[in-house]
Amino acid sequence: MTAALRVVDSITELRPHDAGCIAVSGSHGGISSAQYALAARPLLAVFNDAGVGKDEAGLAALSFLQGHGIAACTVAHSSARIGEARSTLHDGVVSHCNALAQQLGCVAGQSCRALIESLHSLGDRHAS
């Protein structure tokens, strides 16, 4: 079965019934966003790195979610508009990912669209 794709401008739009989805958001990858993702428990959460920021605050979601068993990655702020999930999906280029996201095939430099398409094709092969 293929994971549902949820494209949300803000990660706060996810709800518990979205558990197991692929969540592509326009949200920054900070700790506050990570807490919303944790509550929804997606298969993969995609954020914007927001320029990484002081003390790598724009990436804090990655290690936090890794510790809770959730794959997560960011797209480069220079590739997609912060706050616009459609831009994340269509224009975003992966900048960072946690180990669980790497296990799903996520790599820095990959387009977000290619990552999502590869995850859907994996699900289609497993559903056959």
Coordinates of C-alpha atoms in Angstrom, one line a residue:
M1 CA 0.0 0.0 0.0
T2 CA 1.3 3.4 -1.0
A3 CA 1.6 6.1 1.8
A4 CA -0.7 9.0 1.3
L5 CA 0.9 12.2 0.2
R6 CA 0.0 15.3 2.3
V7 CA 1.2 18.6 1.0
V8 CA 0.7 21.2 3.7
D9 CA 2.0 24.8 3.9
S10 CA 2.3 24.3 7.7
I11 CA 3.1 21.1 9.5
T12 CA 0.5 22.2 12.0
E13 CA -2.1 21.1 9.5
L14 CA -1.3 17.4 10.1
R15 CA -3.6 15.4 12.3
P16 CA -3.4 12.0 13.9
H17 CA -5.3 10.4 11.0
D18 CA -2.3 11.4 8.8
A19 CA -0.1 8.8 10.6
G20 CA 2.0 7.0 8.0
C21 CA 1.7 9.6 5.3
I22 CA 4.5 11.4 3.4
A23 CA 4.2 14.9 4.7
V24 CA 5.7 17.6 2.5
S25 CA 5.5 21.0 4.3
G26 CA 6.5 24.6 3.9
S27 CA 7.5 24.7 7.5
H28 CA 11.0 25.3 8.8
G29 CA 12.8 22.3 10.3
G30 CA 13.0 23.7 13.8
I31 CA 12.1 21.9 17.0
S32 CA 8.6 23.5 17.2
S33 CA 7.7 22.0 13.8
A34 CA 9.2 18.7 14.8
Q35 CA 6.8 18.5 17.7
Y36 CA 3.8 18.8 15.4
A37 CA 5.2 16.1 13.1
L38 CA 5.8 13.8 16.1
A39 CA 2.1 14.2 17.1
A40 CA 1.0 13.1 13.6
R41 CA 3.7 10.4 13.1
P42 CA 4.2 10.5 9.3
L43 CA 6.4 8.0 7.5
L44 CA 8.5 11.0 6.2
A45 CA 8.4 14.7 7.1
V46 CA 9.9 17.2 4.7
F47 CA 10.7 20.7 5.9
N48 CA 12.6 23.8 4.7
D49 CA 16.0 24.3 6.2
A50 CA 15.3 28.0 6.6
G51 CA 19.0 28.8 5.9
V52 CA 20.0 26.4 8.7
G53 CA 20.3 29.2 11.2
K54 CA 22.2 29.8 14.4
D55 CA 23.2 26.5 16.0
E56 CA 21.6 24.7 13.1
A57 CA 18.1 25.5 14.5
G58 CA 16.6 25.0 11.0
L59 CA 17.7 21.4 11.1
A60 CA 16.7 20.5 14.7
A61 CA 13.7 18.5 13.6
L62 CA 15.9 15.9 11.9
S63 CA 17.7 14.6 15.0
F64 CA 14.6 15.1 17.2
L65 CA 12.4 13.0 14.9
Q66 CA 15.2 10.4 14.4
G67 CA 15.1 9.8 18.1
H68 CA 11.4 9.2 17.8
G69 CA 11.7 6.8 14.8
I70 CA 10.5 9.2 12.1
A71 CA 12.3 9.9 8.9
A72 CA 12.8 13.6 8.1
C73 CA 14.6 15.8 5.7
T74 CA 14.9 19.4 4.7
V75 CA 15.0 21.2 1.3
A76 CA 17.4 24.1 0.8
H77 CA 15.9 27.5 1.6
S78 CA 17.4 28.7 -1.7
S79 CA 15.4 26.1 -3.7
A80 CA 11.9 26.5 -2.3
R81 CA 9.8 29.2 -0.7
I82 CA 9.4 28.9 3.1
G83 CA 5.7 28.4 4.0
E84 CA 4.7 27.1 0.5
A85 CA 4.5 23.3 0.4
R86 CA 3.9 23.2 -3.3
S87 CA 7.2 25.0 -3.8
T88 CA 8.8 22.4 -1.5
L89 CA 7.4 19.6 -3.6
H90 CA 8.0 21.1 -7.1
D91 CA 11.1 23.1 -6.6
G92 CA 12.8 21.8 -3.4
V93 CA 16.2 20.2 -3.4
V94 CA 17.1 18.0 -0.4
S95 CA 19.8 19.6 1.7
H96 CA 19.9 17.4 4.8
C97 CA 18.3 14.2 6.0
N98 CA 18.3 12.0 9.0
A99 CA 19.4 8.3 9.0
L100 CA 15.9 7.0 8.7
A101 CA 15.2 9.2 5.7
Q102 CA 18.5 7.9 4.2
Q103 CA 17.2 4.4 4.7
L104 CA 14.2 5.4 2.5
G105 CA 16.5 6.5 -0.2
C106 CA 16.8 10.2 0.6
V107 CA 20.1 11.9 -0.4
A108 CA 21.2 15.5 -0.4
G109 CA 21.1 17.1 -3.8
Q110 CA 18.0 15.1 -4.9
S111 CA 14.9 16.9 -5.9
C112 CA 12.0 16.6 -3.5
R113 CA 9.8 15.5 -6.3
A114 CA 12.1 12.7 -7.3
L115 CA 12.3 11.5 -3.6
I116 CA 8.5 11.5 -3.4
E117 CA 8.1 9.7 -6.7
S118 CA 10.7 7.0 -5.7
L119 CA 8.8 6.4 -2.4
H120 CA 5.5 6.0 -4.3
S121 CA 7.1 3.6 -6.8
L122 CA 8.5 1.5 -3.9
G123 CA 5.0 1.4 -2.3
D124 CA 3.5 0.3 -5.7
R125 CA 6.1 -2.5 -6.0
H126 CA 5.4 -3.7 -2.5
A127 CA 1.6 -3.6 -3.1
S128 CA 1.8 -5.9 -6.2

